[in-house]
């Protein structure tokens, strides 16, 4: 079980510094993977995510308000757990621009009094993180050995569930993809009241088979997490041995998902036949495609499984490191509502993640469109990740322009960008005028919204817009000009994906 941010805030090593949370109140359950101490301004690229960063602000002394906001934004994009900022030595208080940006982005920002040695804090908290990891690994090894030995001796699903139930001292149940109870063992722990049941997806060769549930238990979280980590793989091997025909069905599901992910043109009738073979409904149902980056989301299978059950019926599996899902809604569900429900569910389950890691397509009722829909959803997520779109979920339609432009050759894109942006095209990507024009076009010509996003006064925005108008000879009040500008910036983003220095 990881250390949570709320536990770091109340850790004895930090008590004397009187930590006070200024933003990110909803991030208290964010897992903390490590504690770093660094005063570098450009520290974000060196972080992997889920860290607590301790700083006294030395690297921010000589930077302006825009750079302070950029510093916070880059940390949020890396999905750090929190920024702990010591005041009183280098700076009397955290710059207001940083506090405002952290609140806007939902990044946890904590103020500390100047009484700590950061190295001692990092050592104390990281030692506890390591201790928990070691305990979890020890439990996981013991559980793996016990279940693997039982499997080698011929134990079936029932016997394995008995072992798991006796380990967690609670009821354990196994359900198939149709939510039918396959087997169960043990009894609920009467000492824990109404604590929630834990649900773990069971995969067969990368495709969802069903789920295992573990009832509320008074056993340690480390032990339960170890069961979650290791038991599904042993259950999978047992199911493959006991149910070879069922295994063949799930191979068909994986083959269908792989075919959809490739985006190959296939007749609607052929797709319908394969849908029937996987047990998915065909006539009168709307479908959506979901893609989740499995490498950046440790519990991706659990999240996709929950979305599928809330939205209808689903099949999902791993394709090249991403978890791809096809969801069929009940017949009475409106197509627009299906996509919206999937987005809201993903946003709820991925709450706290700043970087985009999931994509949702629009709905279709035509099975023949599914290969293109899945391929577009995969590409849309890759584009959104590369463009550092705000997370955690992107609608595929939000990347429509970029996906269309990807079909053009780079030289055509370069000519188009040069024609539209003219003299500005030669400027650096972070130049004030180029950035201003990009934000202004994204805000659909709203000067108020653009000034707010750029964190400048309206008078400064007006000055920049007048200069841009003189340089390009365009009317920034014309919606058609804004549409062309937005397309040019989309082309610039696409070009940057294939050429880091367009």
PDB file of C-alpha atoms in Angstrom, residues 259-492:
ATOM      1  CA  UNK A 259      -8.275  -6.061 -35.881  1.00  0.00           C
ATOM      2  CA  UNK A 260     -10.163  -2.973 -34.731  1.00  0.00           C
ATOM      3  CA  UNK A 261      -6.965  -1.374 -33.433  1.00  0.00           C
ATOM      4  CA  UNK A 262      -5.286  -1.785 -36.842  1.00  0.00           C
ATOM      5  CA  UNK A 263      -8.124   0.162 -38.459  1.00  0.00           C
ATOM      6  CA  UNK A 264      -8.319  -2.175 -41.453  1.00  0.00           C
ATOM      7  CA  UNK A 265     -11.360  -1.852 -43.679  1.00  0.00           C
ATOM      8  CA  UNK A 266     -13.677  -4.790 -42.990  1.00  0.00           C
ATOM      9  CA  UNK A 267     -17.268  -5.332 -44.083  1.00  0.00           C
ATOM     10  CA  UNK A 268     -19.966  -4.599 -41.552  1.00  0.00           C
ATOM     11  CA  UNK A 269     -21.290  -8.156 -41.780  1.00  0.00           C
ATOM     12  CA  UNK A 270     -17.855  -9.602 -40.967  1.00  0.00           C
ATOM     13  CA  UNK A 271     -17.568  -7.381 -37.892  1.00  0.00           C
ATOM     14  CA  UNK A 272     -21.091  -8.377 -36.829  1.00  0.00           C
ATOM     15  CA  UNK A 273     -20.175 -12.068 -37.051  1.00  0.00           C
ATOM     16  CA  UNK A 274     -17.128 -11.516 -34.868  1.00  0.00           C
ATOM     17  CA  UNK A 275     -19.130  -9.478 -32.370  1.00  0.00           C
ATOM     18  CA  UNK A 276     -21.569 -12.372 -32.044  1.00  0.00           C
ATOM     19  CA  UNK A 277     -18.659 -14.754 -31.560  1.00  0.00           C
ATOM     20  CA  UNK A 278     -17.418 -12.695 -28.616  1.00  0.00           C
ATOM     21  CA  UNK A 279     -20.838 -12.500 -26.978  1.00  0.00           C
ATOM     22  CA  UNK A 280     -21.325  -8.788 -27.692  1.00  0.00           C
ATOM     23  CA  UNK A 281     -24.776  -7.549 -28.776  1.00  0.00           C
ATOM     24  CA  UNK A 282     -25.244  -6.544 -32.407  1.00  0.00           C
ATOM     25  CA  UNK A 283     -28.635  -5.243 -33.563  1.00  0.00           C
ATOM     26  CA  UNK A 284     -29.939  -1.928 -32.235  1.00  0.00           C
ATOM     27  CA  UNK A 285     -26.961  -1.022 -30.049  1.00  0.00           C
ATOM     28  CA  UNK A 286     -24.607   1.948 -30.069  1.00  0.00           C
ATOM     29  CA  UNK A 287     -20.873   1.398 -29.600  1.00  0.00           C
ATOM     30  CA  UNK A 288     -17.997   3.526 -28.379  1.00  0.00           C
ATOM     31  CA  UNK A 289     -14.276   2.848 -28.239  1.00  0.00           C
ATOM     32  CA  UNK A 290     -12.095   3.595 -25.219  1.00  0.00           C
ATOM     33  CA  UNK A 291      -8.307   3.583 -25.011  1.00  0.00           C
ATOM     34  CA  UNK A 292      -6.321   3.906 -21.789  1.00  0.00           C
ATOM     35  CA  UNK A 293      -2.537   4.105 -21.524  1.00  0.00           C
ATOM     36  CA  UNK A 294      -1.866   1.040 -19.415  1.00  0.00           C
ATOM     37  CA  UNK A 295       1.762   1.957 -18.738  1.00  0.00           C
ATOM     38  CA  UNK A 296       0.870   5.266 -17.061  1.00  0.00           C
ATOM     39  CA  UNK A 297      -2.155   3.944 -15.141  1.00  0.00           C
ATOM     40  CA  UNK A 298      -1.265   0.973 -12.889  1.00  0.00           C
ATOM     41  CA  UNK A 299      -4.904  -0.045 -12.308  1.00  0.00           C
ATOM     42  CA  UNK A 300      -5.986   0.445 -15.925  1.00  0.00           C
ATOM     43  CA  UNK A 301      -7.851  -2.877 -16.184  1.00  0.00           C
ATOM     44  CA  UNK A 302      -9.928  -2.156 -13.077  1.00  0.00           C
ATOM     45  CA  UNK A 303     -10.848   1.300 -14.426  1.00  0.00           C
ATOM     46  CA  UNK A 304     -11.831   0.055 -17.891  1.00  0.00           C
ATOM     47  CA  UNK A 305     -13.814  -2.779 -16.322  1.00  0.00           C
ATOM     48  CA  UNK A 306     -15.774  -0.324 -14.171  1.00  0.00           C
ATOM     49  CA  UNK A 307     -16.497   1.980 -17.123  1.00  0.00           C
ATOM     50  CA  UNK A 308     -17.720  -0.950 -19.186  1.00  0.00           C
ATOM     51  CA  UNK A 309     -20.089  -2.163 -16.470  1.00  0.00           C
ATOM     52  CA  UNK A 310     -21.524   1.304 -15.867  1.00  0.00           C
ATOM     53  CA  UNK A 311     -22.047   2.007 -19.568  1.00  0.00           C
ATOM     54  CA  UNK A 312     -23.298  -1.379 -20.770  1.00  0.00           C
ATOM     55  CA  UNK A 313     -21.422  -4.456 -21.950  1.00  0.00           C
ATOM     56  CA  UNK A 314     -17.762  -4.419 -22.914  1.00  0.00           C
ATOM     57  CA  UNK A 315     -14.782  -6.377 -24.094  1.00  0.00           C
ATOM     58  CA  UNK A 316     -11.265  -5.057 -23.552  1.00  0.00           C
ATOM     59  CA  UNK A 317      -7.664  -6.144 -23.831  1.00  0.00           C
ATOM     60  CA  UNK A 318      -4.092  -4.929 -24.124  1.00  0.00           C
ATOM     61  CA  UNK A 319      -2.879  -3.835 -27.560  1.00  0.00           C
ATOM     62  CA  UNK A 320       0.757  -2.666 -27.712  1.00  0.00           C
ATOM     63  CA  UNK A 321       0.770  -1.429 -24.130  1.00  0.00           C
ATOM     64  CA  UNK A 322      -2.606   0.332 -24.262  1.00  0.00           C
ATOM     65  CA  UNK A 323      -5.878  -1.045 -22.952  1.00  0.00           C
ATOM     66  CA  UNK A 324      -8.454  -0.932 -25.754  1.00  0.00           C
ATOM     67  CA  UNK A 325     -12.148  -1.416 -25.028  1.00  0.00           C
ATOM     68  CA  UNK A 326     -15.305  -1.725 -27.070  1.00  0.00           C
ATOM     69  CA  UNK A 327     -18.473  -0.817 -25.178  1.00  0.00           C
ATOM     70  CA  UNK A 328     -22.025  -1.598 -26.316  1.00  0.00           C
ATOM     71  CA  UNK A 329     -24.786   0.396 -24.657  1.00  0.00           C
ATOM     72  CA  UNK A 330     -28.230  -0.937 -23.745  1.00  0.00           C
ATOM     73  CA  UNK A 331     -30.744  -0.457 -26.600  1.00  0.00           C
ATOM     74  CA  UNK A 332     -32.505   2.476 -24.889  1.00  0.00           C
ATOM     75  CA  UNK A 333     -29.334   4.536 -24.351  1.00  0.00           C
ATOM     76  CA  UNK A 334     -28.921   7.638 -26.509  1.00  0.00           C
ATOM     77  CA  UNK A 335     -25.699   7.733 -28.518  1.00  0.00           C
ATOM     78  CA  UNK A 336     -24.601  11.132 -27.177  1.00  0.00           C
ATOM     79  CA  UNK A 337     -25.328  10.084 -23.612  1.00  0.00           C
ATOM     80  CA  UNK A 338     -23.135   6.989 -23.982  1.00  0.00           C
ATOM     81  CA  UNK A 339     -19.997   9.020 -24.774  1.00  0.00           C
ATOM     82  CA  UNK A 340     -20.741  11.576 -22.075  1.00  0.00           C
ATOM     83  CA  UNK A 341     -21.313   8.856 -19.470  1.00  0.00           C
ATOM     84  CA  UNK A 342     -18.024   7.177 -20.394  1.00  0.00           C
ATOM     85  CA  UNK A 343     -16.109  10.469 -20.153  1.00  0.00           C
ATOM     86  CA  UNK A 344     -17.627  11.358 -16.784  1.00  0.00           C
ATOM     87  CA  UNK A 345     -16.945   7.876 -15.403  1.00  0.00           C
ATOM     88  CA  UNK A 346     -13.322   7.977 -16.555  1.00  0.00           C
ATOM     89  CA  UNK A 347     -12.850  11.462 -15.115  1.00  0.00           C
ATOM     90  CA  UNK A 348     -14.207  10.225 -11.793  1.00  0.00           C
ATOM     91  CA  UNK A 349     -11.990   7.133 -11.720  1.00  0.00           C
ATOM     92  CA  UNK A 350      -8.898   9.018 -12.955  1.00  0.00           C
ATOM     93  CA  UNK A 351      -9.481  11.973 -10.650  1.00  0.00           C
ATOM     94  CA  UNK A 352      -6.304  13.828  -9.761  1.00  0.00           C
ATOM     95  CA  UNK A 353      -4.331  12.957 -12.893  1.00  0.00           C
ATOM     96  CA  UNK A 354      -3.198  16.087 -14.691  1.00  0.00           C
ATOM     97  CA  UNK A 355      -1.851  14.424 -17.837  1.00  0.00           C
ATOM     98  CA  UNK A 356      -4.217  12.975 -20.411  1.00  0.00           C
ATOM     99  CA  UNK A 357      -4.179   9.170 -20.331  1.00  0.00           C
ATOM    100  CA  UNK A 358      -7.557   8.113 -21.785  1.00  0.00           C
ATOM    101  CA  UNK A 359      -9.540   8.739 -24.955  1.00  0.00           C
ATOM    102  CA  UNK A 360     -13.234   8.232 -25.732  1.00  0.00           C
ATOM    103  CA  UNK A 361     -14.763   8.117 -29.212  1.00  0.00           C
ATOM    104  CA  UNK A 362     -18.157   9.286 -30.338  1.00  0.00           C
ATOM    105  CA  UNK A 363     -20.824   6.605 -30.652  1.00  0.00           C
ATOM    106  CA  UNK A 364     -21.743   4.642 -33.769  1.00  0.00           C
ATOM    107  CA  UNK A 365     -24.455   2.127 -34.526  1.00  0.00           C
ATOM    108  CA  UNK A 366     -22.677   0.761 -37.599  1.00  0.00           C
ATOM    109  CA  UNK A 367     -20.331  -2.148 -36.771  1.00  0.00           C
ATOM    110  CA  UNK A 368     -18.472  -1.550 -40.014  1.00  0.00           C
ATOM    111  CA  UNK A 369     -17.253   1.811 -38.660  1.00  0.00           C
ATOM    112  CA  UNK A 370     -15.649   0.267 -35.575  1.00  0.00           C
ATOM    113  CA  UNK A 371     -12.159  -0.378 -37.042  1.00  0.00           C
ATOM    114  CA  UNK A 372     -11.803   3.269 -38.041  1.00  0.00           C
ATOM    115  CA  UNK A 373     -13.301   4.411 -34.747  1.00  0.00           C
ATOM    116  CA  UNK A 374     -10.858   2.368 -32.653  1.00  0.00           C
ATOM    117  CA  UNK A 375      -7.857   3.379 -34.762  1.00  0.00           C
ATOM    118  CA  UNK A 376      -8.856   7.050 -34.532  1.00  0.00           C
ATOM    119  CA  UNK A 377      -9.271   6.745 -30.769  1.00  0.00           C
ATOM    120  CA  UNK A 378      -5.770   5.280 -30.386  1.00  0.00           C
ATOM    121  CA  UNK A 379      -4.271   7.970 -32.614  1.00  0.00           C
ATOM    122  CA  UNK A 380      -6.257  10.689 -30.837  1.00  0.00           C
ATOM    123  CA  UNK A 381      -4.859   9.627 -27.477  1.00  0.00           C
ATOM    124  CA  UNK A 382      -1.300   9.543 -28.809  1.00  0.00           C
ATOM    125  CA  UNK A 383      -1.739  13.044 -30.255  1.00  0.00           C
ATOM    126  CA  UNK A 384      -3.266  14.384 -27.044  1.00  0.00           C
ATOM    127  CA  UNK A 385      -0.405  12.937 -24.987  1.00  0.00           C
ATOM    128  CA  UNK A 386       2.196  14.405 -27.320  1.00  0.00           C
ATOM    129  CA  UNK A 387       0.462  17.800 -27.217  1.00  0.00           C
ATOM    130  CA  UNK A 388       0.288  17.656 -23.398  1.00  0.00           C
ATOM    131  CA  UNK A 389      -3.462  18.149 -23.441  1.00  0.00           C
ATOM    132  CA  UNK A 390      -5.005  18.729 -20.020  1.00  0.00           C
ATOM    133  CA  UNK A 391      -6.111  15.448 -18.515  1.00  0.00           C
ATOM    134  CA  UNK A 392      -7.193  12.981 -17.767  1.00  0.00           C
ATOM    135  CA  UNK A 393      -9.652  12.268 -20.625  1.00  0.00           C
ATOM    136  CA  UNK A 394      -9.833  13.515 -24.201  1.00  0.00           C
ATOM    137  CA  UNK A 395     -12.725  13.133 -26.623  1.00  0.00           C
ATOM    138  CA  UNK A 396     -11.524  11.792 -29.974  1.00  0.00           C
ATOM    139  CA  UNK A 397     -13.325  14.611 -31.763  1.00  0.00           C
ATOM    140  CA  UNK A 398     -11.064  17.117 -29.967  1.00  0.00           C
ATOM    141  CA  UNK A 399      -8.146  15.852 -32.083  1.00  0.00           C
ATOM    142  CA  UNK A 400     -10.066  15.738 -35.391  1.00  0.00           C
ATOM    143  CA  UNK A 401      -8.072  18.531 -37.026  1.00  0.00           C
ATOM    144  CA  UNK A 402      -4.725  17.032 -36.036  1.00  0.00           C
ATOM    145  CA  UNK A 403      -5.765  13.564 -37.202  1.00  0.00           C
ATOM    146  CA  UNK A 404      -6.805  14.981 -40.571  1.00  0.00           C
ATOM    147  CA  UNK A 405      -3.561  16.912 -40.974  1.00  0.00           C
ATOM    148  CA  UNK A 406      -1.514  13.802 -40.209  1.00  0.00           C
ATOM    149  CA  UNK A 407      -2.408  12.563 -43.699  1.00  0.00           C
ATOM    150  CA  UNK A 408      -0.517  15.455 -45.327  1.00  0.00           C
ATOM    151  CA  UNK A 409       3.193  15.287 -46.026  1.00  0.00           C
ATOM    152  CA  UNK A 410       5.494  17.420 -43.802  1.00  0.00           C
ATOM    153  CA  UNK A 411       6.528  19.756 -46.626  1.00  0.00           C
ATOM    154  CA  UNK A 412       2.895  20.640 -47.346  1.00  0.00           C
ATOM    155  CA  UNK A 413       2.361  21.372 -43.655  1.00  0.00           C
ATOM    156  CA  UNK A 414       5.444  23.595 -43.545  1.00  0.00           C
ATOM    157  CA  UNK A 415       4.280  25.621 -46.532  1.00  0.00           C
ATOM    158  CA  UNK A 416       0.812  26.036 -45.028  1.00  0.00           C
ATOM    159  CA  UNK A 417       2.230  27.183 -41.686  1.00  0.00           C
ATOM    160  CA  UNK A 418       4.562  29.660 -43.385  1.00  0.00           C
ATOM    161  CA  UNK A 419       1.715  31.046 -45.519  1.00  0.00           C
ATOM    162  CA  UNK A 420      -0.580  31.599 -42.529  1.00  0.00           C
ATOM    163  CA  UNK A 421       1.827  32.676 -39.798  1.00  0.00           C
ATOM    164  CA  UNK A 422       4.246  34.541 -42.050  1.00  0.00           C
ATOM    165  CA  UNK A 423       6.934  36.440 -40.095  1.00  0.00           C
ATOM    166  CA  UNK A 424       5.807  34.900 -36.807  1.00  0.00           C
ATOM    167  CA  UNK A 425       6.654  31.436 -38.111  1.00  0.00           C
ATOM    168  CA  UNK A 426      10.380  32.074 -37.704  1.00  0.00           C
ATOM    169  CA  UNK A 427      10.032  32.940 -34.012  1.00  0.00           C
ATOM    170  CA  UNK A 428      10.710  30.524 -31.156  1.00  0.00           C
ATOM    171  CA  UNK A 429       7.802  28.448 -29.881  1.00  0.00           C
ATOM    172  CA  UNK A 430       7.646  30.391 -26.603  1.00  0.00           C
ATOM    173  CA  UNK A 431       7.805  33.853 -28.175  1.00  0.00           C
ATOM    174  CA  UNK A 432       5.257  36.254 -26.667  1.00  0.00           C
ATOM    175  CA  UNK A 433       3.573  37.153 -29.951  1.00  0.00           C
ATOM    176  CA  UNK A 434       3.316  33.606 -31.243  1.00  0.00           C
ATOM    177  CA  UNK A 435       2.020  32.327 -27.915  1.00  0.00           C
ATOM    178  CA  UNK A 436      -0.457  35.211 -27.719  1.00  0.00           C
ATOM    179  CA  UNK A 437      -1.813  34.482 -31.187  1.00  0.00           C
ATOM    180  CA  UNK A 438      -2.147  30.773 -30.417  1.00  0.00           C
ATOM    181  CA  UNK A 439      -4.032  31.359 -27.167  1.00  0.00           C
ATOM    182  CA  UNK A 440      -6.206  34.051 -28.766  1.00  0.00           C
ATOM    183  CA  UNK A 441      -7.246  31.667 -31.562  1.00  0.00           C
ATOM    184  CA  UNK A 442      -7.928  28.885 -29.039  1.00  0.00           C
ATOM    185  CA  UNK A 443     -10.163  31.295 -27.096  1.00  0.00           C
ATOM    186  CA  UNK A 444     -12.155  31.940 -30.317  1.00  0.00           C
ATOM    187  CA  UNK A 445     -11.284  35.622 -30.272  1.00  0.00           C
ATOM    188  CA  UNK A 446     -12.332  36.311 -26.669  1.00  0.00           C
ATOM    189  CA  UNK A 447      -9.935  38.976 -25.397  1.00  0.00           C
ATOM    190  CA  UNK A 448     -11.000  38.459 -21.782  1.00  0.00           C
ATOM    191  CA  UNK A 449     -10.360  34.711 -21.868  1.00  0.00           C
ATOM    192  CA  UNK A 450      -7.068  35.150 -23.708  1.00  0.00           C
ATOM    193  CA  UNK A 451      -5.790  37.743 -21.218  1.00  0.00           C
ATOM    194  CA  UNK A 452      -6.743  35.480 -18.324  1.00  0.00           C
ATOM    195  CA  UNK A 453      -5.001  32.460 -19.828  1.00  0.00           C
ATOM    196  CA  UNK A 454      -1.884  34.494 -20.636  1.00  0.00           C
ATOM    197  CA  UNK A 455      -1.982  36.146 -17.193  1.00  0.00           C
ATOM    198  CA  UNK A 456      -1.482  39.610 -18.654  1.00  0.00           C
ATOM    199  CA  UNK A 457      -3.491  42.832 -18.503  1.00  0.00           C
ATOM    200  CA  UNK A 458      -5.950  43.539 -21.289  1.00  0.00           C
ATOM    201  CA  UNK A 459      -3.911  46.591 -22.320  1.00  0.00           C
ATOM    202  CA  UNK A 460      -0.885  44.329 -22.851  1.00  0.00           C
ATOM    203  CA  UNK A 461      -3.000  41.942 -24.890  1.00  0.00           C
ATOM    204  CA  UNK A 462      -4.320  44.778 -27.066  1.00  0.00           C
ATOM    205  CA  UNK A 463      -0.752  45.952 -27.735  1.00  0.00           C
ATOM    206  CA  UNK A 464       0.335  42.470 -28.803  1.00  0.00           C
ATOM    207  CA  UNK A 465      -2.720  41.964 -31.007  1.00  0.00           C
ATOM    208  CA  UNK A 466      -2.129  45.305 -32.771  1.00  0.00           C
ATOM    209  CA  UNK A 467       1.472  44.291 -33.443  1.00  0.00           C
ATOM    210  CA  UNK A 468       0.357  40.892 -34.782  1.00  0.00           C
ATOM    211  CA  UNK A 469      -2.227  42.569 -37.030  1.00  0.00           C
ATOM    212  CA  UNK A 470       0.425  44.896 -38.479  1.00  0.00           C
ATOM    213  CA  UNK A 471       2.863  42.007 -39.081  1.00  0.00           C
ATOM    214  CA  UNK A 472       0.390  39.589 -40.685  1.00  0.00           C
ATOM    215  CA  UNK A 473      -2.071  42.040 -42.257  1.00  0.00           C
ATOM    216  CA  UNK A 474      -5.115  40.115 -41.011  1.00  0.00           C
ATOM    217  CA  UNK A 475      -8.384  40.970 -39.255  1.00  0.00           C
ATOM    218  CA  UNK A 476      -8.408  39.201 -35.886  1.00  0.00           C
ATOM    219  CA  UNK A 477     -12.106  40.002 -35.471  1.00  0.00           C
ATOM    220  CA  UNK A 478     -12.960  37.826 -38.480  1.00  0.00           C
ATOM    221  CA  UNK A 479     -14.030  34.295 -37.341  1.00  0.00           C
ATOM    222  CA  UNK A 480     -12.761  32.864 -40.646  1.00  0.00           C
ATOM    223  CA  UNK A 481      -9.262  34.187 -39.931  1.00  0.00           C
ATOM    224  CA  UNK A 482      -9.368  32.609 -36.476  1.00  0.00           C
ATOM    225  CA  UNK A 483     -10.356  29.259 -37.991  1.00  0.00           C
ATOM    226  CA  UNK A 484      -7.386  29.386 -40.381  1.00  0.00           C
ATOM    227  CA  UNK A 485      -5.035  30.358 -37.530  1.00  0.00           C
ATOM    228  CA  UNK A 486      -6.293  27.485 -35.377  1.00  0.00           C
ATOM    229  CA  UNK A 487      -5.647  25.078 -38.238  1.00  0.00           C
ATOM    230  CA  UNK A 488      -2.122  26.458 -38.701  1.00  0.00           C
ATOM    231  CA  UNK A 489      -1.309  25.916 -35.041  1.00  0.00           C
ATOM    232  CA  UNK A 490      -2.764  22.403 -35.272  1.00  0.00           C
ATOM    233  CA  UNK A 491      -0.480  21.770 -38.247  1.00  0.00           C
ATOM    234  CA  UNK A 492       2.437  23.067 -36.212  1.00  0.00           C
TER     235      UNK A 492
END
